[in-house]
GROMACS .gro file of C-alpha atoms in nm:
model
  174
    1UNK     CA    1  21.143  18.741   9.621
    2UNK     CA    2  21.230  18.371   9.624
    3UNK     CA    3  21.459  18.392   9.923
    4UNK     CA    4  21.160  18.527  10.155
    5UNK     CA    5  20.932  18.226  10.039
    6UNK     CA    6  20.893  17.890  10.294
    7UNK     CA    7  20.889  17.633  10.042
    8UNK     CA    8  20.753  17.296  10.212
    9UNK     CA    9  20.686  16.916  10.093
   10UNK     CA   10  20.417  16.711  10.163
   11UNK     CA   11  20.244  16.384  10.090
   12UNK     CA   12  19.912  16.385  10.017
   13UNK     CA   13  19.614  16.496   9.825
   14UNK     CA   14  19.661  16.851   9.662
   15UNK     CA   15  19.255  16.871   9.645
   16UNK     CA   16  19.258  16.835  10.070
   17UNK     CA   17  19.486  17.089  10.107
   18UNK     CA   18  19.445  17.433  10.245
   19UNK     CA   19  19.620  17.710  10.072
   20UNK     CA   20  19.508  18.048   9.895
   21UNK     CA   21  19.618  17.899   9.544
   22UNK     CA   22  19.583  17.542   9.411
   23UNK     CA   23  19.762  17.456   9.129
   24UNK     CA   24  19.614  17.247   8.847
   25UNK     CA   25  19.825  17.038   8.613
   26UNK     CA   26  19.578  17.098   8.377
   27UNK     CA   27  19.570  17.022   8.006
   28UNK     CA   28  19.514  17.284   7.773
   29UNK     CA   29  19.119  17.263   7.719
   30UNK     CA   30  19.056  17.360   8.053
   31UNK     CA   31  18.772  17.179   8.040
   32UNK     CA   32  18.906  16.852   8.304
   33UNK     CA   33  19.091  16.502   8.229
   34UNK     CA   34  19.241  16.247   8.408
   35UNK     CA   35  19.471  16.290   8.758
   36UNK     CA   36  19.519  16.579   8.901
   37UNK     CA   37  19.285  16.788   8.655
   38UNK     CA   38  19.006  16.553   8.697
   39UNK     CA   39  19.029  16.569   9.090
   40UNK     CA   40  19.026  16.937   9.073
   41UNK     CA   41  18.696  16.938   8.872
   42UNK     CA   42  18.533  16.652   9.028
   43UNK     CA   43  18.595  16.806   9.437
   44UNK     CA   44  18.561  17.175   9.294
   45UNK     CA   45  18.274  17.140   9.176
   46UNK     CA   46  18.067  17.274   8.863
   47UNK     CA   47  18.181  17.648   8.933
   48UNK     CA   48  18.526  17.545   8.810
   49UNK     CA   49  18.395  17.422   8.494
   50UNK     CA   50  18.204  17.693   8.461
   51UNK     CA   51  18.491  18.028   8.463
   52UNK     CA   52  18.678  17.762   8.256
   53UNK     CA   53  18.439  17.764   8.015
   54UNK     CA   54  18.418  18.108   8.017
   55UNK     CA   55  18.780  18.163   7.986
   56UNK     CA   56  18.745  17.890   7.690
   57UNK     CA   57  18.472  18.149   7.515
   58UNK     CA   58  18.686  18.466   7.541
   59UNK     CA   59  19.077  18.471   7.599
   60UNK     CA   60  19.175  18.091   7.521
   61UNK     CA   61  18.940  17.933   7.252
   62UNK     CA   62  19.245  17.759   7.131
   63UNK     CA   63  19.326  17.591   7.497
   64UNK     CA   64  19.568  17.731   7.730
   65UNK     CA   65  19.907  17.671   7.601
   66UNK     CA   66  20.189  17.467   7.800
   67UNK     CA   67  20.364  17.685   8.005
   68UNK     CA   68  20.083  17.948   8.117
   69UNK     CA   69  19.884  18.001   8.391
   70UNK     CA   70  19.518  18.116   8.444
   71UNK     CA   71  19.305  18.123   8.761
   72UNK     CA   72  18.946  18.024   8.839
   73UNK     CA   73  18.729  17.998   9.167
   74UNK     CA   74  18.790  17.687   9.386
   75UNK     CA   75  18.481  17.624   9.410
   76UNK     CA   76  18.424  17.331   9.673
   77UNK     CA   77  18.806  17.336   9.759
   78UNK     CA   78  18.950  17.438  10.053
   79UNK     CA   79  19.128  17.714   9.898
   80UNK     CA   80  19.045  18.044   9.744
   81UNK     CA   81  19.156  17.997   9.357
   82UNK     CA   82  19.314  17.741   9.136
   83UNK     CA   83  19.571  17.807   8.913
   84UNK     CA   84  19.568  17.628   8.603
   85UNK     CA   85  19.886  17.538   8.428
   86UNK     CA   86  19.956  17.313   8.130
   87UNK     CA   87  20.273  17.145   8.154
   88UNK     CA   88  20.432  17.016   7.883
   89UNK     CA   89  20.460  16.631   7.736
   90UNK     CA   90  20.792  16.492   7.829
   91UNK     CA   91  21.029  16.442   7.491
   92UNK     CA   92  21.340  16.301   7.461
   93UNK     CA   93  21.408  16.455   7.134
   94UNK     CA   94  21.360  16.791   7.218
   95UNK     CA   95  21.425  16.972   7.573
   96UNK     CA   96  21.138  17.150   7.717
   97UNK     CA   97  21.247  17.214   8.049
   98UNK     CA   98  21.202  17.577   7.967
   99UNK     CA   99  20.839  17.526   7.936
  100UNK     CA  100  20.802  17.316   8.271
  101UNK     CA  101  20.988  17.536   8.457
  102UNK     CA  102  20.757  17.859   8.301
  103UNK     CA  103  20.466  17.678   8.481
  104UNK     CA  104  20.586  17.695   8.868
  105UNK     CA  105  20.677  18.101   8.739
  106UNK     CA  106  20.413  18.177   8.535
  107UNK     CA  107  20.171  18.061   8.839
  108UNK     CA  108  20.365  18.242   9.095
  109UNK     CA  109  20.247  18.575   8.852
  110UNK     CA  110  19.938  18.454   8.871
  111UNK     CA  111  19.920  18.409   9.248
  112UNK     CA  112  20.065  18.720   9.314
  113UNK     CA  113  19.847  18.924   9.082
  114UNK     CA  114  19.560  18.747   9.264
  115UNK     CA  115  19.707  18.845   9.628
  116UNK     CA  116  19.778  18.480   9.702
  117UNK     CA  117  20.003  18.456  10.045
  118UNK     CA  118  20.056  18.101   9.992
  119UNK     CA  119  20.018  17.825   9.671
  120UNK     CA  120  20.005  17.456   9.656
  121UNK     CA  121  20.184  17.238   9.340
  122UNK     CA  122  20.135  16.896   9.249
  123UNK     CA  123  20.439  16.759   9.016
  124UNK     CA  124  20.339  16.888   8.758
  125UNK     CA  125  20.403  16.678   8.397
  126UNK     CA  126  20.511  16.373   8.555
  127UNK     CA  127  20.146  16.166   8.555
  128UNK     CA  128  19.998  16.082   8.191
  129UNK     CA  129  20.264  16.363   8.021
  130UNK     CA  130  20.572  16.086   8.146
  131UNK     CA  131  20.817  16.375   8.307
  132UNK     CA  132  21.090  16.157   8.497
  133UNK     CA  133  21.038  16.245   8.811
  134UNK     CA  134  21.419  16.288   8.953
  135UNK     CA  135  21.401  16.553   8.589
  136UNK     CA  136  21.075  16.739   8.697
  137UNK     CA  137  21.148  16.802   9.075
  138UNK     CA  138  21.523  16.943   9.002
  139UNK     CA  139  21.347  17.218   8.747
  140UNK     CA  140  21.064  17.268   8.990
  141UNK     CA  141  21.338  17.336   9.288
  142UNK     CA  142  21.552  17.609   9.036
  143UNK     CA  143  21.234  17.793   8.894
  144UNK     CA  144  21.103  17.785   9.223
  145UNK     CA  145  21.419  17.894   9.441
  146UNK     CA  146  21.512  18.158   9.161
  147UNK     CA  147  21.146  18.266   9.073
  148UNK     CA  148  21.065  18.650   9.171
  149UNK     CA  149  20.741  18.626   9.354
  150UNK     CA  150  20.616  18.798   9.680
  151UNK     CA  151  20.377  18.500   9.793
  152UNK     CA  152  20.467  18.382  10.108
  153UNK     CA  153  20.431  17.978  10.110
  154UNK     CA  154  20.478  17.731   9.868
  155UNK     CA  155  20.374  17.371   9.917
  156UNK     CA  156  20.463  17.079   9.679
  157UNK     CA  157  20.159  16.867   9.732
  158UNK     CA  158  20.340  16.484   9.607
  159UNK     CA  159  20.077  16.246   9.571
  160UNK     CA  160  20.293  15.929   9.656
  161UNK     CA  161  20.610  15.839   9.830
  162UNK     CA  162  20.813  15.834   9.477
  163UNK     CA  163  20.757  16.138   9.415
  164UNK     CA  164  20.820  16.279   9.774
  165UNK     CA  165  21.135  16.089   9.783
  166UNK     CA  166  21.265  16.277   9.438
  167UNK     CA  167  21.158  16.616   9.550
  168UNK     CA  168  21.288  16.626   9.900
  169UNK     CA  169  21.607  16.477   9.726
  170UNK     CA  170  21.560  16.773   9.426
  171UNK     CA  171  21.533  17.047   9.752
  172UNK     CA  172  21.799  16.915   9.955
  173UNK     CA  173  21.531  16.831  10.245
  174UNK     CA  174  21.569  16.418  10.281
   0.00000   0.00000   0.00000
């Protein structure tokens, strides 16, 4: 349950970081891009391009769509798995919080059917997909504080002060 989970904030690089689960803000080809998807690949490592290939050729030949969650190796990275999740492109003519919000749960089901005591996420949707960030933190603290999940540790791995600042405001942690 959510109320049993240590949620923590940091600055930094997610790719660095030492958890059982790595989260990838992936888009849906699964196949690498730009930010925090093309770090993952590049430090992972060809193994990761590999299973996602793989999962490309069987379950998701259409991409991964926004909202879901599927793991890989880590291959090179300091952790045991990634999780990759597409979040969604921010709109402001329709509201898909919903779908952002299924992305922190939907890779806390993932991490727990995996046996993952602890998971790191990036802000997920607010690089190239333009989530505001004050917007994206504030859903990632209620799916995260209300998600039902038995991993242990979450870490929000914020790759610059910005979007520290808005998630320790978003958590109550200044």
């Amino acid at each position: 349950m959510a109320d049993r989970m240590r949620i923590q904030l940091f600055r930094g690089d997610i790719t660095g970081h030492r958890a059982d689960a790595i989260v990838n803000a992936a888009n849906s080809s699964l196949l690498g891009g730009g930010g925090v998807d093309g770090a993952i690949h590049r430090k992972g490592g060809e193994a990761i391009l590999e299973e996602c290939r793989e999962l490309r050729a069987s379950h998701y030949g259409g991409g991964l769509p926004a909202g879901q969650a599927v793991a890989t190796t880590a291959g090179k990275l300091p952790a045991r798995w990634v999780i990759h999740t597409v979040g969604p492109v921010y709109s402001e003519a329709e509201d898909r919080s919903a779908v952002l919000a299924s992305c922190f749960t939907e890779s806390l089901r993932v991490a727990d059917g995996l046996g993952a005591e602890s998971v790191a996420f990036p802000a997920i949707s607010t690089g190239v997909y333009r989530w505001p960030l004050e917007d994206a933190a504030r859903i990632a603290a209620r799916a995260l504080r209300t998600a039902e999940a038995r991993v242990a540790r979450v870490d929000l791995v914020l790759f610059d002060e910005a979007a520290l600042a808005a998630f320790r405001r978003a958590f109550g942690t200044t």
